XYZ file of C-alpha atoms in Angstrom:
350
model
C 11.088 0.684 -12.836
C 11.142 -1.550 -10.158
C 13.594 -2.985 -7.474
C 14.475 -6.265 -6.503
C 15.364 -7.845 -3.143
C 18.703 -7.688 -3.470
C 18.739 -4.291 -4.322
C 16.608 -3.473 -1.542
C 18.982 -5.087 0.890
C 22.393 -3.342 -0.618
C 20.567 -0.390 -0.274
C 19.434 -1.071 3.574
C 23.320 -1.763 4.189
C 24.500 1.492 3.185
C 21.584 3.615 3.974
C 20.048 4.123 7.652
C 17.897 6.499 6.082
C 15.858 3.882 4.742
C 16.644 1.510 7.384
C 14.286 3.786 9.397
C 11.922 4.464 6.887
C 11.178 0.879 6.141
C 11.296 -0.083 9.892
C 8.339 2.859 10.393
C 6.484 2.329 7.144
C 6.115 -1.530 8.475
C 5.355 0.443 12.088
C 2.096 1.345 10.594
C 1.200 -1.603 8.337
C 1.335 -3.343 11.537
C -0.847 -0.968 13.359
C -3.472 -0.829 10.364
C -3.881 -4.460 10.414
C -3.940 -4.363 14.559
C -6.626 -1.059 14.932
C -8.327 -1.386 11.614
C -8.513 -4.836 10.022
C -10.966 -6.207 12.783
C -13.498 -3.639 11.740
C -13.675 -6.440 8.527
C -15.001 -9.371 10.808
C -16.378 -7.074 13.700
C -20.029 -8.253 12.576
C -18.792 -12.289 12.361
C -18.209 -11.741 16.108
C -20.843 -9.925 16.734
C -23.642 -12.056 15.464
C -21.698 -14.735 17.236
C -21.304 -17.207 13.873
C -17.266 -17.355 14.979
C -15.323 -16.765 18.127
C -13.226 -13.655 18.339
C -10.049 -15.610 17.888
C -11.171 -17.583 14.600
C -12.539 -14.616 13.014
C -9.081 -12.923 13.496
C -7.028 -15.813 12.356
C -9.412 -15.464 9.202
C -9.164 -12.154 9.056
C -5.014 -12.275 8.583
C -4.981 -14.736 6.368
C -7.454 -13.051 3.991
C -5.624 -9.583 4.429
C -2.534 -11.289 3.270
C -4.216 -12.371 0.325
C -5.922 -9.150 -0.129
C -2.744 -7.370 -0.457
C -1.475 -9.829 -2.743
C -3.530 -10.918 -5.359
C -5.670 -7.307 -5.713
C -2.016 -5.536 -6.267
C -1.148 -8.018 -9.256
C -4.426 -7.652 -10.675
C -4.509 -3.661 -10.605
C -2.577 -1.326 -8.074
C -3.989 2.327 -9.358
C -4.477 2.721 -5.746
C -0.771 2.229 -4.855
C 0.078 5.100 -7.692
C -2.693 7.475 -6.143
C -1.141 7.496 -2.806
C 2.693 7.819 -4.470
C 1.236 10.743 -6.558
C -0.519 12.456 -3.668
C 2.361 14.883 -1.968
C 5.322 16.006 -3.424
C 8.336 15.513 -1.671
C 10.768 16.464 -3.519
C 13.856 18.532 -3.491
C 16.552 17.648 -1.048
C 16.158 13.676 -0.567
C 17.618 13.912 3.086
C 14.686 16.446 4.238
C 11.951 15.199 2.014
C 13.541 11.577 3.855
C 13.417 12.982 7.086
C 9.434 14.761 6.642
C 8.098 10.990 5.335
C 9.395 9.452 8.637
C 7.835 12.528 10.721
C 4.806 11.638 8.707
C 4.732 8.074 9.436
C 5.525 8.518 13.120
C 2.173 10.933 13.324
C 0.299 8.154 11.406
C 1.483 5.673 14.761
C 0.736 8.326 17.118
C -2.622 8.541 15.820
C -3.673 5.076 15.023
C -2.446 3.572 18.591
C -4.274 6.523 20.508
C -7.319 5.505 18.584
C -6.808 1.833 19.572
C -6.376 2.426 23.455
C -9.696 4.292 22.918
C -11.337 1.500 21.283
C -12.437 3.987 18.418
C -12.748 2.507 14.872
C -10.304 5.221 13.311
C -9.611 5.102 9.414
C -5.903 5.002 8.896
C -6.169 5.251 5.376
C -7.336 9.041 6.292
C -4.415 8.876 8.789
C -2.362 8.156 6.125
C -3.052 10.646 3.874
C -3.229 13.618 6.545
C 0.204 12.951 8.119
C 1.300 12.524 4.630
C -0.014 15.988 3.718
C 0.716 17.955 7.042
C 4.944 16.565 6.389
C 4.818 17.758 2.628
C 3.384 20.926 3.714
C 5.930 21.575 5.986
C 8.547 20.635 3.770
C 7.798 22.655 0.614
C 6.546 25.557 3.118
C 2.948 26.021 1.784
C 0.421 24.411 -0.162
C 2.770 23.438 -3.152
C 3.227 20.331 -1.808
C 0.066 18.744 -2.218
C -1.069 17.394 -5.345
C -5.054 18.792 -5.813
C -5.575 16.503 -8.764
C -4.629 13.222 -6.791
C -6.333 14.880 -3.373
C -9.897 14.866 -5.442
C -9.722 11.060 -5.206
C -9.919 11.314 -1.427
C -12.876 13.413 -1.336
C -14.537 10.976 -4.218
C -13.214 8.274 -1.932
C -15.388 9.830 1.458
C -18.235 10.226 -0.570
C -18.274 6.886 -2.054
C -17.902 5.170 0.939
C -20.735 6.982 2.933
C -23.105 7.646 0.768
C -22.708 4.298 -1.656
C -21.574 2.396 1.948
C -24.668 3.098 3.326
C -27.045 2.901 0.765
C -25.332 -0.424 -0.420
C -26.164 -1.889 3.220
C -30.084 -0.461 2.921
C -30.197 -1.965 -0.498
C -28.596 -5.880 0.279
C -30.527 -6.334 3.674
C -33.630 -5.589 1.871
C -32.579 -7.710 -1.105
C -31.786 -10.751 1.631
C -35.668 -10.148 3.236
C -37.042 -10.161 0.058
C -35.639 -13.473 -1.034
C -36.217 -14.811 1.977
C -39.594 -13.553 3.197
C -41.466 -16.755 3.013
C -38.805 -18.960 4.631
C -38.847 -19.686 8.681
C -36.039 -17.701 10.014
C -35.315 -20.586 12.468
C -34.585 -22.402 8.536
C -31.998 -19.905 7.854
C -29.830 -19.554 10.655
C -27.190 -22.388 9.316
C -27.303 -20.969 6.016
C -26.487 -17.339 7.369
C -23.766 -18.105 9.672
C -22.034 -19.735 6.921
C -22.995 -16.627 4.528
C -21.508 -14.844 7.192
C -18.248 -16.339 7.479
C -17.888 -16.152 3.989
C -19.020 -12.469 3.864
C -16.379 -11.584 6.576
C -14.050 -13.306 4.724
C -14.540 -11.040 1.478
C -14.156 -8.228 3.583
C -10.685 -9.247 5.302
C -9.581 -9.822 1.686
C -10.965 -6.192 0.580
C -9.349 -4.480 3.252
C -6.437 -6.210 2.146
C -6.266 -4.999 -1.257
C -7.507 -1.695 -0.682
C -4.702 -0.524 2.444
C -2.279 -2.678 1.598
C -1.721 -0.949 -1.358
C -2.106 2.471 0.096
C 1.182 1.772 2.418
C 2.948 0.024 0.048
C 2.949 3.696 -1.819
C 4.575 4.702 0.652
C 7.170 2.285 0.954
C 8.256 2.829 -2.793
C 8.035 6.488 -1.943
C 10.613 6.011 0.974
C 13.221 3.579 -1.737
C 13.281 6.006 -4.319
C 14.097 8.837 -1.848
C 16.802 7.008 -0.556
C 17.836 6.525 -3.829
C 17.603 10.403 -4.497
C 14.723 10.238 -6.492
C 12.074 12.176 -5.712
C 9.536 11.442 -8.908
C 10.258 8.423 -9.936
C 7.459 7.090 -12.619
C 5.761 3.846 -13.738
C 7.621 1.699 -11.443
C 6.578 -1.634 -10.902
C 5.895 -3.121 -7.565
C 8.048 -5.517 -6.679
C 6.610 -9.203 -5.758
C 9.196 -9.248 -2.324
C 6.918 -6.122 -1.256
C 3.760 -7.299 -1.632
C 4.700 -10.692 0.183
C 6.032 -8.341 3.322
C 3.297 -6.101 3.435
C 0.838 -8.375 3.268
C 2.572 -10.771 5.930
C 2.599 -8.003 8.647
C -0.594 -6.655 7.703
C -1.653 -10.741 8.914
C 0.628 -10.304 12.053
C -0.871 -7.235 13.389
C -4.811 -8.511 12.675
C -3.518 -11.859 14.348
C -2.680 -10.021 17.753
C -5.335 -7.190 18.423
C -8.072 -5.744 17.513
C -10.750 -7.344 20.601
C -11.644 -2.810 21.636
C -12.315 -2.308 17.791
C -14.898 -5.651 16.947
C -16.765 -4.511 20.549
C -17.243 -1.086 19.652
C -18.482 -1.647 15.950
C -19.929 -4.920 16.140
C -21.249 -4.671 19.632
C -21.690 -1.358 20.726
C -22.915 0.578 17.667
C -25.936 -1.371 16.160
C -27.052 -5.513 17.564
C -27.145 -7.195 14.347
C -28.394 -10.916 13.245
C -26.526 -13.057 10.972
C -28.228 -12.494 7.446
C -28.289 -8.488 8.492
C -24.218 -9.199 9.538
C -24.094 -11.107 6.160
C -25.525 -7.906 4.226
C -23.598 -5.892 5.734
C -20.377 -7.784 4.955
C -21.551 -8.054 1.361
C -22.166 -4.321 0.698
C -19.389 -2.999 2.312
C -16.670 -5.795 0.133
C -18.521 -4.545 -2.923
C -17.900 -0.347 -2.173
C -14.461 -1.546 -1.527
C -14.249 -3.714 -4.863
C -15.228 -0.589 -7.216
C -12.943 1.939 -5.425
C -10.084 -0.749 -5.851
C -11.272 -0.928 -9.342
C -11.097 2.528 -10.151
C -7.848 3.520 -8.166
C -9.817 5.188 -5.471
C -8.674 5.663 -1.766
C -11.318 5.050 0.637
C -11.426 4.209 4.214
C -12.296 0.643 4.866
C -13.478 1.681 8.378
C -15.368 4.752 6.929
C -17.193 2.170 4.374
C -17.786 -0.644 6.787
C -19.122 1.752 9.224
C -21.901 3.738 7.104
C -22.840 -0.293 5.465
C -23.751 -1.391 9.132
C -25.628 1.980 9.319
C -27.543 1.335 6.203
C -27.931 -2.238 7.281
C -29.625 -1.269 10.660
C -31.812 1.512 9.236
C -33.615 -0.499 6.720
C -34.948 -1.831 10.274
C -35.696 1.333 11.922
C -33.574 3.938 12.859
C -34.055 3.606 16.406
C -31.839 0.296 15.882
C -28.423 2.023 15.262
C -26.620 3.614 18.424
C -26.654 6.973 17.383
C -24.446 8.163 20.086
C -21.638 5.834 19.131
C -21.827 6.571 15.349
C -21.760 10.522 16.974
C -18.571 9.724 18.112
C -16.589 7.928 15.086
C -17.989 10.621 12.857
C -15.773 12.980 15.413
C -13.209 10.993 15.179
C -13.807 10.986 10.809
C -13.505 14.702 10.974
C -10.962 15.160 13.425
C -8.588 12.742 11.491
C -7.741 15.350 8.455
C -7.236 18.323 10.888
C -6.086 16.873 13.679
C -3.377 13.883 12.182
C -2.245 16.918 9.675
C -1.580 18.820 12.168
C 0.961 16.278 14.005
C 2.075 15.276 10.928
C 3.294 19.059 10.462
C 4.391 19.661 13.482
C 6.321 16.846 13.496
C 7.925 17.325 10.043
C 9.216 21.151 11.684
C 10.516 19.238 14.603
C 12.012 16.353 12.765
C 13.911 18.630 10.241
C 14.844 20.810 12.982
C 16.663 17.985 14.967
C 18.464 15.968 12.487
């Protein structure tokens, strides 16, 4: 099943329904590639082998790529994220929970930004999503357990493999290198780098796109009054629009995010930045693989971690990791929650 432009824009014409829904789904692409995509090229700035703006510029076009070649090549992830909730029964209130849903997700993600803290909004996603279906179905019936075990896979992969991936690669990169002068290998690491950053713009790309373009075909075949529509195809239109403002929002934000995790957390030189880069694009490569949702922040994060422990552990801010990890937790409970209460309020009104 799939749906083409045209159908898409008949549809827009004699639903406002979905005029909303697509105008909020895009809401929070936009805000995912403006609070979370810089986390991908935070450690380019930060070992200073490109200027903030460059590294963004890079980072857009490789999330637009991201999105668009990883979702030709194999979107599991896109039908894990469709799968997760069920919202179905009436179309208008399972219509009108997905756009409380998405509105928590925006709430969230752009308190998070005025912050400065590196929140995932993949977990955003999936909690506001979760908290709406709740409140729609009135209980625990809403959520799908067997698709919701891929989320807990997904935070354990991208801790424990994140980190230990970062540990693994900088040691790797000092073992190669060991008998070289490190005044030899600056050139070669700042261009590492750049690549490195690059591969993880184009993995954040492939891995969130897909998660909110779930939720896009969720919103269409609600309109459309279907509530479990299977093995549809996504459509090439969609993967050129969410990948394009996915690009927009990286190209205008993001500055608070690269300072806290490439600055603040952990000082890092270029071939540690490099590693760091490189472990964290391959975690995000086998979930993709596999069809598993995982935070790109969460997997970035613990890489940097593992990267600056293979040091000493002295060499990671330990009070600014304290605080995303707050943040980690308090994005299940806490976006839920909105997403809930917002789902009550938004039935209730309309």
């Amino acid at each position: 099943m799939s749906i083409s432009l045209t159908e898409y824009l008949n549809q827009l014409a004699a639903n406002p329904a979905l005029i909303i829904i697509s105008i909020l789904t895009l809401g929070v692409v936009l805000v995912n590639g403006w609070t979370d995509a810089p986390n991908a090229i935070a450690t380019c700035v930060s070992t200073r082998s490109m200027t903030p703006r460059k590294a963004i510029m890079m980072a857009a076009v490789f999330n637009f790529l991201g999105v668009f070649v990883m979702t030709m090549i194999n979107a599991t992830v896109v039908q894990t994220i469709y799968n997760m909730v069920d919202f179905g029964g009436d179309p208008h209130s399972a219509l009108t929970a997905l756009c409380a849903a998405l509105f928590a997700i925006v709430l969230w993600a752009t308190a998070a930004w005025y912050f400065g803290i590196p929140t995932s909004e993949s977990h955003a996603l999936i909690a506001g999503l979760s908290g709406a279906a709740i409140a729609l179905q009135g209980g625990f019936g809403g959520i799908n357990g067997s698709e919701w075990i891929n989320v807990i896979y997904g935070l354990v992969l991208s801790s424990i493999l994140g980190f230990a991936m970062g540990w693994i690669v900088v040691k790797g990169v000092e073992l190669i290198f060991r008998n070289i002068d490190r005044r030899k290998t600056q050139g070669f690491f700042q261009k590492a780098q750049i690549t490195g950053g690059a591969a993880m713009a184009f993995m954040h790309g492939a891995q969130d796109g897909q998660k909110f373009m779930g939720v896009f075909m969720l919103g269409m075949f609600l309109a459309q009054g279907q509530a479990n529509a299977e093995n549809f195809v996504i459509p090439v239109w969609l993967m050129i629009l969410c990948s394009a403002v996915m690009a927009f929002g990286t190209s205008i934000g993001g500055y608070k995010i690269i300072k806290a995790v490439g600055m603040d957390m952990v000082r890092l030189e270029k071939y540690q930045g490099f590693s760091a880069d490189i472990a964290a694009a391959g975690c995000l490569l086998i979930a993709s693989v596999t069809g598993i949702p995982v935070s790109t922040t969460h997997t970035k994060n613990t890489a940097i971690m593992g990267v600056a422990a293979a040091k000493r552990l002295s060499a990671v801010d330990w009070g600014i990791v304290k605080e995303m990890v707050w943040t980690w937790i308090l994005t299940f409970p806490g976006c839920g929650l909105i997403g809930y209460i917002m789902a009550q309020v938004f039935m209730w009104i309309f």
